[in-house]
Structures are given as C-alpha cells and as structure tokens.
Amino acid sequence: DIVNTRRCVQIKQKITNIAWKLILPVLLIVIWMVLSSLNIWSTYILPTPYMVWSEFIDCIVSGLIWKHVGMSLLRVVQGFLLAAIVSIPLAIVLTVSHRMRTLSSGMIEFFRHVPPLALLPLLILWLGIGESSKIAIVFLATVYPIFLNALMGFSEVDGKLVEMAHQYGLSKKQIFLHVTIPYAIPYIVSGLRIGLGYSWRSLIGAEMIAASSGIGYWILDAQTMARSDIVIVGIIVIGLCGIISDALFRWITHRMLSRYMTGGDVYGA
C-alpha cells in the first residue's frame, strides 16, 4: 500500500509538472490565434497557427522534415561525440599535470571567448563546404562546456575524501579511479548536457551559411521563398529536437550513472 501510494504521488507530481510546463506554450498559441484573427499583419508576415500546422503535417507526410532532421542530427552526433572524446581526456591530463595546465591556460581562455561561427570562414577555406566544416563548428561549440565542467569536477574533489583514501592506503591511481572520477561524473554529465544544447545552436547557424541540407538550410531556403510558415515550422522542429535529445540524454545517464547522480547533476537534472 505504501509503495502504491508513493507511485500515485509521483504520477500526480509528473502530471502537475507537465501541466505547468504546457501553460506558457498554450497561452502563446492562444495569443497567436487572437492576433491572426484580428488581421493586424498579413499572413505573409504572421501565418496563422492552422497554416503552420498544415505545413508541419505536409512536411512529415512528404518526408522533407525527416531528410533535414536526419542530416542535422548526424552532424550533431558526430561533433558532440568528437568533443566528448577530446575534452574529457584533456581535462584529465590538465588535472594531473599542473605544468600543462599553466602552459595551456592562456590559449584556452583566448579561444573560449571566440564564437565558433567566427571561425566558419576559415573552416570553409581549410575544410571546404562539405560535412567537415559543419562538424568542426559543432565540435568547437561543444568542446568547451564539456572540458571546463570536467576540469572543475576533477579539480574540486573533496579533500577529506582524498585524505581518507590515503589513510586506507590507496595509491594515487586507485584514488583517481575510485574517488576522483566518481566525484567528477555529475560535473561531466552537466557539461555534456550543456554541450548538447550548444551543438544544436551552433549547427543551425553553420547550416544557414554553408550547407545544402539540414534544418538551418531549410529555414534559410524558406526565407528566400518568403515562406514564413515553413520558417516557423523549422523553428519548432529545432526546439523539439533539442527537447527530445536532452530528454533522451537524461534518461540514458540516469539509467547508467544513477548511483553517481543521487543529488541530480550540477546542471539541474
């Protein structure tokens, strides 16, 4: 009975949370419908919700939406995984070697403040307008949040835990494997979540400049054809892709790393 009661409470809480999250989107749609009905702007500038919904369904049925989403998703996954593979080991190296950390700190701080899209002209010159330049943009946008969060997690291990490990006779390697890494996992997960969001944002900008497919290209192409309804559909698709990818990431990390994430990740899972 106690277990069933707890489950009922949890279900009610989830339903309540979902309801609260839907309030603002529903309110926005209502305002949109009212403004459309008043004919303050032409449908060229502000299409009606029905026009956008009809176009959304048409794009799903025709398969156009899956083509562009698939290309963008592939680029995001490649750039994101590459950033994770590079940034986490780099954070470990700079945690272990203070000399390397001091040597590289200036360069890291410099490029941390350079927007990835500012490097796109150079990347196009070096890598061409193919997939490599788009993946490189995703990599550059994603690598810093993952790296900095991982570095913070490895560097800010509770000194009392390390001291206790020394008292139990653990070697430096054992302390790193059994104390430092578990302590840093919530920080790493937070960095990965933030980086995943950054990867979508940066990719869309790159696709608007140098691409022949993807959501960013699709939106820009719709703008050149004065199809504001397709532009709005593209914006909605970007948001949905971000929400779904973030939810999937949270589900995977919860399943795999729940014992390290009992307090929720630093980002607020």
Tab-separated table of N, CA, C and O in Angstrom, residues 211-257:
chain	number	residue	atom	x	y	z
A	211	ALA	N	25.595	25.167	-46.360
A	211	ALA	CA	25.006	23.824	-46.373
A	211	ALA	C	23.974	23.735	-47.488
A	211	ALA	O	23.442	24.745	-47.949
A	212	SER	N	23.699	22.530	-47.901
A	212	SER	CA	22.643	22.285	-48.890
A	212	SER	C	21.581	21.351	-48.332
A	212	SER	O	20.720	20.872	-49.067
A	213	SER	N	21.660	21.095	-47.034
A	213	SER	CA	20.673	20.273	-46.343
A	213	SER	C	20.776	20.561	-44.852
A	213	SER	O	21.729	21.183	-44.396
A	214	GLY	N	19.786	20.105	-44.099
A	214	GLY	CA	19.762	20.356	-42.666
A	214	GLY	C	18.701	21.380	-42.306
A	214	GLY	O	18.181	22.111	-43.160
A	215	ILE	N	18.377	21.472	-41.034
A	215	ILE	CA	17.295	22.351	-40.587
A	215	ILE	C	17.633	23.814	-40.845
A	215	ILE	O	16.770	24.601	-41.255
A	216	GLY	N	18.892	24.209	-40.588
A	216	GLY	CA	19.288	25.589	-40.820
A	216	GLY	C	19.142	25.986	-42.280
A	216	GLY	O	18.622	27.066	-42.605
A	217	TYR	N	19.594	25.125	-43.176
A	217	TYR	CA	19.438	25.384	-44.620
A	217	TYR	C	17.958	25.446	-44.988
A	217	TYR	O	17.540	26.300	-45.788
A	218	TRP	N	17.167	24.554	-44.427
A	218	TRP	CA	15.729	24.504	-44.713
A	218	TRP	C	15.058	25.822	-44.329
A	218	TRP	O	14.242	26.370	-45.088
A	219	ILE	N	15.414	26.375	-43.162
A	219	ILE	CA	14.830	27.641	-42.716
A	219	ILE	C	15.260	28.784	-43.631
A	219	ILE	O	14.434	29.622	-44.028
A	220	LEU	N	16.542	28.837	-43.971
A	220	LEU	CA	17.030	29.906	-44.835
A	220	LEU	C	16.414	29.817	-46.229
A	220	LEU	O	16.069	30.843	-46.837
A	221	ASP	N	16.260	28.605	-46.736
A	221	ASP	CA	15.639	28.416	-48.045
A	221	ASP	C	14.187	28.885	-48.020
A	221	ASP	O	13.702	29.497	-48.982
A	222	ALA	N	13.487	28.610	-46.916
A	222	ALA	CA	12.100	29.063	-46.782
A	222	ALA	C	12.026	30.587	-46.723
A	222	ALA	O	11.099	31.197	-47.270
A	223	GLN	N	13.014	31.205	-46.090
A	223	GLN	CA	13.041	32.677	-46.006
A	223	GLN	C	13.227	33.310	-47.378
A	223	GLN	O	12.585	34.316	-47.712
A	224	THR	N	14.084	32.711	-48.199
A	224	THR	CA	14.289	33.250	-49.552
A	224	THR	C	13.048	33.097	-50.416
A	224	THR	O	12.846	33.875	-51.355
A	225	MET	N	12.205	32.120	-50.097
A	225	MET	CA	10.961	31.926	-50.847
A	225	MET	C	9.777	32.614	-50.181
A	225	MET	O	8.629	32.407	-50.568
A	226	ALA	N	10.057	33.418	-49.132
A	226	ALA	CA	9.010	34.152	-48.407
A	226	ALA	C	7.962	33.222	-47.816
A	226	ALA	O	6.771	33.553	-47.783
A	227	ARG	N	8.408	32.054	-47.336
A	227	ARG	CA	7.504	31.096	-46.703
A	227	ARG	C	7.690	31.145	-45.195
A	227	ARG	O	8.398	30.344	-44.598
A	228	SER	N	7.066	32.137	-44.571
A	228	SER	CA	7.225	32.299	-43.124
A	228	SER	C	6.619	31.137	-42.351
A	228	SER	O	7.037	30.843	-41.229
A	229	ASP	N	5.637	30.447	-42.941
A	229	ASP	CA	5.060	29.293	-42.257
A	229	ASP	C	6.091	28.174	-42.129
A	229	ASP	O	6.192	27.526	-41.075
A	230	ILE	N	6.906	27.967	-43.180
A	230	ILE	CA	7.946	26.940	-43.107
A	230	ILE	C	9.053	27.362	-42.143
A	230	ILE	O	9.622	26.524	-41.441
A	231	VAL	N	9.341	28.663	-42.094
A	231	VAL	CA	10.342	29.159	-41.141
A	231	VAL	C	9.927	28.828	-39.717
A	231	VAL	O	10.732	28.337	-38.907
A	232	ILE	N	8.662	29.064	-39.402
A	232	ILE	CA	8.172	28.769	-38.049
A	232	ILE	C	8.182	27.268	-37.789
A	232	ILE	O	8.517	26.822	-36.684
A	233	VAL	N	7.821	26.483	-38.807
A	233	VAL	CA	7.893	25.024	-38.661
A	233	VAL	C	9.321	24.602	-38.339
A	233	VAL	O	9.563	23.769	-37.457
A	234	GLY	N	10.293	25.176	-39.037
A	234	GLY	CA	11.691	24.853	-38.770
A	234	GLY	C	12.118	25.211	-37.361
A	234	GLY	O	12.837	24.445	-36.698
A	235	ILE	N	11.670	26.374	-36.876
A	235	ILE	CA	11.994	26.779	-35.505
A	235	ILE	C	11.405	25.795	-34.500
A	235	ILE	O	12.065	25.405	-33.524
A	236	ILE	N	10.161	25.387	-34.747
A	236	ILE	CA	9.514	24.413	-33.850
A	236	ILE	C	10.266	23.090	-33.870
A	236	ILE	O	10.472	22.467	-32.817
A	237	VAL	N	10.696	22.667	-35.047
A	237	VAL	CA	11.430	21.400	-35.172
A	237	VAL	C	12.750	21.463	-34.403
A	237	VAL	O	13.131	20.507	-33.728
A	238	ILE	N	13.449	22.601	-34.480
A	238	ILE	CA	14.694	22.751	-33.728
A	238	ILE	C	14.434	22.578	-32.232
A	238	ILE	O	15.151	21.848	-31.536
A	239	GLY	N	13.404	23.267	-31.734
A	239	GLY	CA	13.080	23.150	-30.312
A	239	GLY	C	12.721	21.733	-29.906
A	239	GLY	O	13.160	21.246	-28.861
A	240	LEU	N	11.935	21.056	-30.745
A	240	LEU	CA	11.558	19.680	-30.440
A	240	LEU	C	12.764	18.754	-30.449
A	240	LEU	O	12.885	17.864	-29.595
A	241	CYS	N	13.658	18.956	-31.415
A	241	CYS	CA	14.878	18.131	-31.476
A	241	CYS	C	15.708	18.325	-30.214
A	241	CYS	O	16.250	17.360	-29.658
A	242	GLY	N	15.828	19.569	-29.770
A	242	GLY	CA	16.584	19.840	-28.557
A	242	GLY	C	15.962	19.209	-27.328
A	242	GLY	O	16.657	18.603	-26.495
A	243	ILE	N	14.649	19.328	-27.199
A	243	ILE	CA	13.947	18.750	-26.039
A	243	ILE	C	14.076	17.231	-26.034
A	243	ILE	O	14.363	16.618	-25.002
A	244	ILE	N	13.863	16.606	-27.195
A	244	ILE	CA	13.920	15.144	-27.277
A	244	ILE	C	15.330	14.636	-27.013
A	244	ILE	O	15.524	13.663	-26.270
A	245	SER	N	16.333	15.279	-27.607
A	245	SER	CA	17.715	14.831	-27.396
A	245	SER	C	18.138	15.010	-25.946
A	245	SER	O	18.828	14.156	-25.383
A	246	ASP	N	17.715	16.103	-25.317
A	246	ASP	CA	18.052	16.321	-23.908
A	246	ASP	C	17.360	15.299	-23.016
A	246	ASP	O	17.973	14.758	-22.084
A	247	ALA	N	16.077	15.023	-23.300
A	247	ALA	CA	15.350	14.025	-22.505
A	247	ALA	C	15.963	12.641	-22.661
A	247	ALA	O	16.090	11.889	-21.687
A	248	LEU	N	16.357	12.297	-23.892
A	248	LEU	CA	16.991	11.001	-24.134
A	248	LEU	C	18.331	10.920	-23.410
A	248	LEU	O	18.660	9.880	-22.816
A	249	PHE	N	19.094	12.008	-23.443
A	249	PHE	CA	20.381	12.030	-22.748
A	249	PHE	C	20.186	11.860	-21.241
A	249	PHE	O	20.910	11.106	-20.582
A	250	ARG	N	19.203	12.551	-20.673
A	250	ARG	CA	18.937	12.428	-19.234
A	250	ARG	C	18.508	11.021	-18.866
A	250	ARG	O	18.898	10.492	-17.820
A	251	TRP	N	17.704	10.397	-19.733
A	251	TRP	CA	17.246	9.029	-19.461
A	251	TRP	C	18.422	8.061	-19.484
A	251	TRP	O	18.534	7.194	-18.607
A	252	ILE	N	19.305	8.214	-20.485
A	252	ILE	CA	20.462	7.319	-20.586
A	252	ILE	C	21.388	7.488	-19.383
A	252	ILE	O	21.824	6.499	-18.776
A	253	THR	N	21.697	8.733	-19.032
A	253	THR	CA	22.609	8.962	-17.910
A	253	THR	C	21.979	8.504	-16.588
A	253	THR	O	22.688	8.022	-15.700
A	254	HIS	N	20.673	8.647	-16.473
A	254	HIS	CA	20.008	8.181	-15.245
A	254	HIS	C	20.087	6.662	-15.134
A	254	HIS	O	20.312	6.125	-14.040
A	255	ARG	N	19.930	5.982	-16.252
A	255	ARG	CA	19.993	4.525	-16.243
A	255	ARG	C	21.409	4.017	-15.958
A	255	ARG	O	21.604	3.036	-15.235
A	256	MET	N	22.398	4.690	-16.546
A	256	MET	CA	23.770	4.200	-16.468
A	256	MET	C	24.529	4.723	-15.238
A	256	MET	O	25.395	4.026	-14.715
A	257	LEU	N	24.199	5.944	-14.791
A	257	LEU	CA	25.018	6.598	-13.761
A	257	LEU	C	24.203	7.044	-12.558
A	257	LEU	O	24.603	7.964	-11.856
